[in-house]
GROMACS .gro file of N, CA and C in nm:
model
  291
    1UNK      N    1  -0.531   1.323  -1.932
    1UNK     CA    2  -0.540   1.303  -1.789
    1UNK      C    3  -0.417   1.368  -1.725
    2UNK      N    4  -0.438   1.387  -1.617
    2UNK     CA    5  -0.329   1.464  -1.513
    2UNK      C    6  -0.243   1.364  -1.409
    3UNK      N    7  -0.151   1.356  -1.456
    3UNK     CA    8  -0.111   1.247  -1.350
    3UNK      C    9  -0.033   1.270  -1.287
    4UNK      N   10  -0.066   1.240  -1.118
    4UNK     CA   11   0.044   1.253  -1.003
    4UNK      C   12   0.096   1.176  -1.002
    5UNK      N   13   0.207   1.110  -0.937
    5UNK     CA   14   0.343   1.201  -0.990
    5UNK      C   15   0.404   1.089  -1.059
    6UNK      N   16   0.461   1.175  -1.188
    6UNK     CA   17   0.568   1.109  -1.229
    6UNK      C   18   0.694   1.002  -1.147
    7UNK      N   19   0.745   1.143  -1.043
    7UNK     CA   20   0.856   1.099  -0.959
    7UNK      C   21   0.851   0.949  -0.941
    8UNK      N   22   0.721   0.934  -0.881
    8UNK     CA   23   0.693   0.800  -0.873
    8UNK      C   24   0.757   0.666  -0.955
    9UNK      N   25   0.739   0.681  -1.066
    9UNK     CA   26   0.791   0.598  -1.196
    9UNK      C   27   0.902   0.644  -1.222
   10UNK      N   28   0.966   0.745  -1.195
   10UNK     CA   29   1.093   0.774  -1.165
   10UNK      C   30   1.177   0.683  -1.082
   11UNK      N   31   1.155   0.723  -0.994
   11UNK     CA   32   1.264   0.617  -0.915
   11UNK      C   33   1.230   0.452  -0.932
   12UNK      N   34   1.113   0.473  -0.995
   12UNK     CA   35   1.091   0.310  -1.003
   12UNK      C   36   1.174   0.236  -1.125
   13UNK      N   37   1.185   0.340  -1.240
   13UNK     CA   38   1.224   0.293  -1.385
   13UNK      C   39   1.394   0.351  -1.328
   14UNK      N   40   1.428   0.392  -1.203
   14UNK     CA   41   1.631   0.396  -1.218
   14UNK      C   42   1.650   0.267  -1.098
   15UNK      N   43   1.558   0.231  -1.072
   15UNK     CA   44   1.652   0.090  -1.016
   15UNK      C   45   1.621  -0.026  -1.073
   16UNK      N   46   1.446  -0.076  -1.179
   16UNK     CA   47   1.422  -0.150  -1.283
   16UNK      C   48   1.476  -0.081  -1.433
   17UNK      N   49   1.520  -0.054  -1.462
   17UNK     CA   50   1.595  -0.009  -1.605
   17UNK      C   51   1.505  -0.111  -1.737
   18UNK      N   52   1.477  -0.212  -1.700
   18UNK     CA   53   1.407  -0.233  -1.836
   18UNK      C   54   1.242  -0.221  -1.845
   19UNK      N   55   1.228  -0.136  -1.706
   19UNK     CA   56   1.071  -0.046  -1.699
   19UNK      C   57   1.093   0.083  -1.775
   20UNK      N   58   1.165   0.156  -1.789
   20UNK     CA   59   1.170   0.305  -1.789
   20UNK      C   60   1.054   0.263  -1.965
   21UNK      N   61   1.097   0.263  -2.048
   21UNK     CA   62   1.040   0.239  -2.162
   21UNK      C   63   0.899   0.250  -2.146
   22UNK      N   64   0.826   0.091  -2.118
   22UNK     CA   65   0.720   0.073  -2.098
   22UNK      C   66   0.611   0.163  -2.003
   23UNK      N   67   0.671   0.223  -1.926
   23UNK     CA   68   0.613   0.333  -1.847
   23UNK      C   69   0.636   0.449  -1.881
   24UNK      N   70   0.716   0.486  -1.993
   24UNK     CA   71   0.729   0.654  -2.052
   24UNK      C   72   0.600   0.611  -2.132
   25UNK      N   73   0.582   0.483  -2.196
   25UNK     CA   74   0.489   0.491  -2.264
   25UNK      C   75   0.389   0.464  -2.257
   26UNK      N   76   0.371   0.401  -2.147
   26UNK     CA   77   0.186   0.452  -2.049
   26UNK      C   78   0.174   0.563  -1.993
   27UNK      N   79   0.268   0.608  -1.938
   27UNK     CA   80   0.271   0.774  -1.917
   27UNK      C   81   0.189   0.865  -2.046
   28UNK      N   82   0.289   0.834  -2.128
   28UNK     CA   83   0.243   0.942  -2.302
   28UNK      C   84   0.083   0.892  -2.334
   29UNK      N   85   0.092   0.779  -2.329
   29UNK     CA   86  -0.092   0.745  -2.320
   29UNK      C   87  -0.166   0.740  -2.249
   30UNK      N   88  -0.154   0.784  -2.146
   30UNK     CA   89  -0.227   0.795  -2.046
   30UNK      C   90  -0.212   0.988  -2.004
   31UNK      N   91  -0.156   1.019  -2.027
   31UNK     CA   92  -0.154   1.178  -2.050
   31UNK      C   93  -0.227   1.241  -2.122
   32UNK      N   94  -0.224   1.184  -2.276
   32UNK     CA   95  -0.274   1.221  -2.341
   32UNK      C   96  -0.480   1.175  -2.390
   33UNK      N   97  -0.491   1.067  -2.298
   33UNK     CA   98  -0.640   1.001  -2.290
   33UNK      C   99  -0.761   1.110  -2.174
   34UNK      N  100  -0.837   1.094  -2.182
   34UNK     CA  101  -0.954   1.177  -2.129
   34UNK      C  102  -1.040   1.063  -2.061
   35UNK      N  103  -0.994   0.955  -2.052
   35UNK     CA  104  -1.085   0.863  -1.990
   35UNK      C  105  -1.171   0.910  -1.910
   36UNK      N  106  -1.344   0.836  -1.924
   36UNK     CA  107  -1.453   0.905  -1.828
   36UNK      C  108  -1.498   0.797  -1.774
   37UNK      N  109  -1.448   0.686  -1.839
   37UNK     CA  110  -1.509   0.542  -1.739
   37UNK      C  111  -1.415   0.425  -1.760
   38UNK      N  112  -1.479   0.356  -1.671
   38UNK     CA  113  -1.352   0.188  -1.743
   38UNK      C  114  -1.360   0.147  -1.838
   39UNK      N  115  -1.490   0.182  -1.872
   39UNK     CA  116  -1.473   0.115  -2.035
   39UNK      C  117  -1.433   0.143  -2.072
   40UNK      N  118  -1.393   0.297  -2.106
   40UNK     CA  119  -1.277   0.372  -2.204
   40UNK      C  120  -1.109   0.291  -2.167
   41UNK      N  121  -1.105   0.303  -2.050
   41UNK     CA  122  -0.985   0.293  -2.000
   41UNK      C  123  -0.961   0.134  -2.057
   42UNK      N  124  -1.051   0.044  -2.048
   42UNK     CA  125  -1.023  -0.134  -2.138
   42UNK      C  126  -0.991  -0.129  -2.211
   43UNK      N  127  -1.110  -0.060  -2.358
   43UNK     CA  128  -1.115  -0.038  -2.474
   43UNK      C  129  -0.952   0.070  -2.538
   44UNK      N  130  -0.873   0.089  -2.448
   44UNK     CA  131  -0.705   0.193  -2.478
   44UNK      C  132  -0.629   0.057  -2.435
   45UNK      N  133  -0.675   0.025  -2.381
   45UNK     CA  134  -0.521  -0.061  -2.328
   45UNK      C  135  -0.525  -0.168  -2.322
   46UNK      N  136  -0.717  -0.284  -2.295
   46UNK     CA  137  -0.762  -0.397  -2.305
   46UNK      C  138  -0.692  -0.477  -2.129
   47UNK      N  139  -0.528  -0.478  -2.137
   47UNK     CA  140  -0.573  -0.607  -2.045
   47UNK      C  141  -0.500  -0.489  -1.861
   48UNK      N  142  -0.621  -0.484  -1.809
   48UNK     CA  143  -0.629  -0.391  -1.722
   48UNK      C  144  -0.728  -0.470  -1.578
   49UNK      N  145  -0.717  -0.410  -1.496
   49UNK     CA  146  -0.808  -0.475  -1.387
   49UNK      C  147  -0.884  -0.364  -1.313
   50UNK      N  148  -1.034  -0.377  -1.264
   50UNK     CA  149  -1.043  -0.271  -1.199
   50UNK      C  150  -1.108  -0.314  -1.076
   51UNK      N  151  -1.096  -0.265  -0.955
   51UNK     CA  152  -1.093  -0.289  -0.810
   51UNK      C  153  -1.160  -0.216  -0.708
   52UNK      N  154  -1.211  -0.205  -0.603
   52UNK     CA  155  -1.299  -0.112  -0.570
   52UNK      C  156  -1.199   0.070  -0.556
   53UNK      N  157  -1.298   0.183  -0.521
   53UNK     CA  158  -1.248   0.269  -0.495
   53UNK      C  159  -1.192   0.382  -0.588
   54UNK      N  160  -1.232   0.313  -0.725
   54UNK     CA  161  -1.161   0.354  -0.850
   54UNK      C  162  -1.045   0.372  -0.853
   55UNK      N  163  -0.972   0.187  -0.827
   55UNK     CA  164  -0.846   0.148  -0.872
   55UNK      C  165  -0.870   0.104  -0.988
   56UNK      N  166  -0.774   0.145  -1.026
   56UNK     CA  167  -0.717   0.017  -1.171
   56UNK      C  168  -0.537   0.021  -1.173
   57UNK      N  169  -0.561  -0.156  -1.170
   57UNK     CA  170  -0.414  -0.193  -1.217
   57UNK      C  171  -0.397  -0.257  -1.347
   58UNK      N  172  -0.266  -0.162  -1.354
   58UNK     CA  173  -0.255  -0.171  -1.514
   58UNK      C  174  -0.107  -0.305  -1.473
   59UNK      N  175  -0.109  -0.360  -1.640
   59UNK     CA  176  -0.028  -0.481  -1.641
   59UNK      C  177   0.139  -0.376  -1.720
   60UNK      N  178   0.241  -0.394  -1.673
   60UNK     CA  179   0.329  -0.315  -1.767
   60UNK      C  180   0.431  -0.431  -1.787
   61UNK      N  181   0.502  -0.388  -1.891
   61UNK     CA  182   0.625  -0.455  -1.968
   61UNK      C  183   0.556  -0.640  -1.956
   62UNK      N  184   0.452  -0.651  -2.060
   62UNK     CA  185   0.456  -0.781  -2.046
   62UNK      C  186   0.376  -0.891  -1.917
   63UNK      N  187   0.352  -0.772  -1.855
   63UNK     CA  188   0.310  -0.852  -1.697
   63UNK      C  189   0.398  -0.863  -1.602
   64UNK      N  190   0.542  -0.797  -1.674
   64UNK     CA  191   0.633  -0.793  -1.523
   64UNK      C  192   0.674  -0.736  -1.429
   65UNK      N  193   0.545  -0.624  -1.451
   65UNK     CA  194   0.544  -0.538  -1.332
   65UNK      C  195   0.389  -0.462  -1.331
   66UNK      N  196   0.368  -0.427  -1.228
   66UNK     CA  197   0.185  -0.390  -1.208
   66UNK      C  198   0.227  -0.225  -1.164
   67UNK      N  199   0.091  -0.139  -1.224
   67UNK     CA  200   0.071   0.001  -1.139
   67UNK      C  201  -0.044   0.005  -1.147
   68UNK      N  202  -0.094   0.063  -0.975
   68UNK     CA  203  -0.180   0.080  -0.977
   68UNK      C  204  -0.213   0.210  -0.935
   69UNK      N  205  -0.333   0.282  -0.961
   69UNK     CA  206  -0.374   0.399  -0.986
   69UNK      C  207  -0.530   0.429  -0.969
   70UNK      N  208  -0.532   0.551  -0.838
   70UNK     CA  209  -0.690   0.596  -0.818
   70UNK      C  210  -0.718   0.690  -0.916
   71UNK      N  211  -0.829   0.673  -1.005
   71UNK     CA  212  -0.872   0.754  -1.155
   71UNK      C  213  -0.997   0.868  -1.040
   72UNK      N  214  -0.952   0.940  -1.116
   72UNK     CA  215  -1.092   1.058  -1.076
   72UNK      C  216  -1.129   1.103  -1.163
   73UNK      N  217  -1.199   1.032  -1.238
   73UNK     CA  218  -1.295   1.052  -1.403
   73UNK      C  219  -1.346   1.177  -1.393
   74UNK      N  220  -1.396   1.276  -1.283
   74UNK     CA  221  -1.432   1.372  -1.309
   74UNK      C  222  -1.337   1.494  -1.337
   75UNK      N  223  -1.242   1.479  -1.228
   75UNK     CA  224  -1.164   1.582  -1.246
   75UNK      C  225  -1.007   1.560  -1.347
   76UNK      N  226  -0.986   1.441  -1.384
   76UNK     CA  227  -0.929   1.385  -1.504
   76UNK      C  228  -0.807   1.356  -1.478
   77UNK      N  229  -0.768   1.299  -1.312
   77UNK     CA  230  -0.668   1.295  -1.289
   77UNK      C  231  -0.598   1.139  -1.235
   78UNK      N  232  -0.497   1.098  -1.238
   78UNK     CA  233  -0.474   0.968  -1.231
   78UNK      C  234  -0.350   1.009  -1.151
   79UNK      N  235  -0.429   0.895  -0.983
   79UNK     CA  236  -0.277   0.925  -0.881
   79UNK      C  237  -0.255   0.783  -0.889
   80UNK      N  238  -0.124   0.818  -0.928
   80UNK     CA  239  -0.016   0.686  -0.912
   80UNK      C  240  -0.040   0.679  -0.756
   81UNK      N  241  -0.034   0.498  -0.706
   81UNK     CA  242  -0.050   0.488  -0.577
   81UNK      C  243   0.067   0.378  -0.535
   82UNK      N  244   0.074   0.303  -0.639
   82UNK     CA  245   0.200   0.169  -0.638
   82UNK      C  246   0.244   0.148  -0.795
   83UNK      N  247   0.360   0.111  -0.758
   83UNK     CA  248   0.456   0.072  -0.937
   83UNK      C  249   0.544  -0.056  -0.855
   84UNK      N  250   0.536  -0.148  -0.910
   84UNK     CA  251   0.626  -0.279  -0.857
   84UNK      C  252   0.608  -0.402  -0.958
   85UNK      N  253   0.736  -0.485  -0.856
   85UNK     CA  254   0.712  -0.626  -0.903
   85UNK      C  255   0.615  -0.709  -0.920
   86UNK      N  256   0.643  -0.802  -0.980
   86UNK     CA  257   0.469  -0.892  -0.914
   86UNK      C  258   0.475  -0.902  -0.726
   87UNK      N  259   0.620  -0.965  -0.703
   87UNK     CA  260   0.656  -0.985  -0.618
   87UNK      C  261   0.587  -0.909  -0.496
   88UNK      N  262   0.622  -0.760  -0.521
   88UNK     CA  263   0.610  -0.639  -0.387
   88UNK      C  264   0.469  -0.613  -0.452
   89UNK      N  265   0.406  -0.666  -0.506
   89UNK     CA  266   0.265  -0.643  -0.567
   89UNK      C  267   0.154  -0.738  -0.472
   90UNK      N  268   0.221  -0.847  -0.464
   90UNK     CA  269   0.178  -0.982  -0.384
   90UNK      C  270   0.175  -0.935  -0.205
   91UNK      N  271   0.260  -0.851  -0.182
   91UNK     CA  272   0.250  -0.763  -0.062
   91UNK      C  273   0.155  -0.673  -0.016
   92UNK      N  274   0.098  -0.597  -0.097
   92UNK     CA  275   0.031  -0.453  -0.062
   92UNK      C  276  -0.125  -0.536  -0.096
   93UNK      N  277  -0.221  -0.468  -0.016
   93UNK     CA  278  -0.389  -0.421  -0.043
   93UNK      C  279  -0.411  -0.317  -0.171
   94UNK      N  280  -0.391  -0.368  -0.288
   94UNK     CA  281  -0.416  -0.274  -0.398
   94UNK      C  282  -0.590  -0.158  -0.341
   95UNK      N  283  -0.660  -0.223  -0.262
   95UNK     CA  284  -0.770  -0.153  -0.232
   95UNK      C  285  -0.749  -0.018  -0.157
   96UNK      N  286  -0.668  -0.070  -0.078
   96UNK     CA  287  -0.649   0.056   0.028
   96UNK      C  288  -0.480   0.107   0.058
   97UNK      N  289  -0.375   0.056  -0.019
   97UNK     CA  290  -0.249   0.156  -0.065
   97UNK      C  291  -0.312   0.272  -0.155
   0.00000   0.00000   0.00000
């Protein structure tokens, strides 16, 4: 899969420091996956959520932080849309950020 943008998880993993890890390594698996539906996308990673619009939020480090991401199964690309706390997670419309 193609994923916009890194940067994103960038600045997110230099002010959470004990994200950088857990998100290099959904990054590397998620780069390297071809996902064509949710089921694929469950069956890689299992505890995942999916939402209208073709969101899915993924659970990282444990559950202590959420990203969520519009999949475009056709063209194989995954835009980062939010990376946060639970906290600033509890804030946003995962539907329509």
């Amino acid at each position: 899969m193609h994923i916009v943008s890194i940067q994103t998880l960038r600045a997110f993993w230099q002010k959470h420091t004990d994200a950088e890890r857990p998100l290099r390594a959904w990054y590397a698996l998620a780069e390297k996956a071809s996902w064509r539906s949710p089921t694929e996308i469950k069956a890689a990673l299992g505890n995942v959520s999916f939402i209208s619009h073709d969101r899915v939020i993924f659970n990282i480090k444990g559950n202590d932080y959420r990203l969520v991401v519009i999949v475009a199964y056709q063209k194989g690309r995954l835009f980062i849309r939010f990376v946060g706390t639970h906290t600033e997670y509890d804030r946003i419309d995962p539907e329509t950020i």
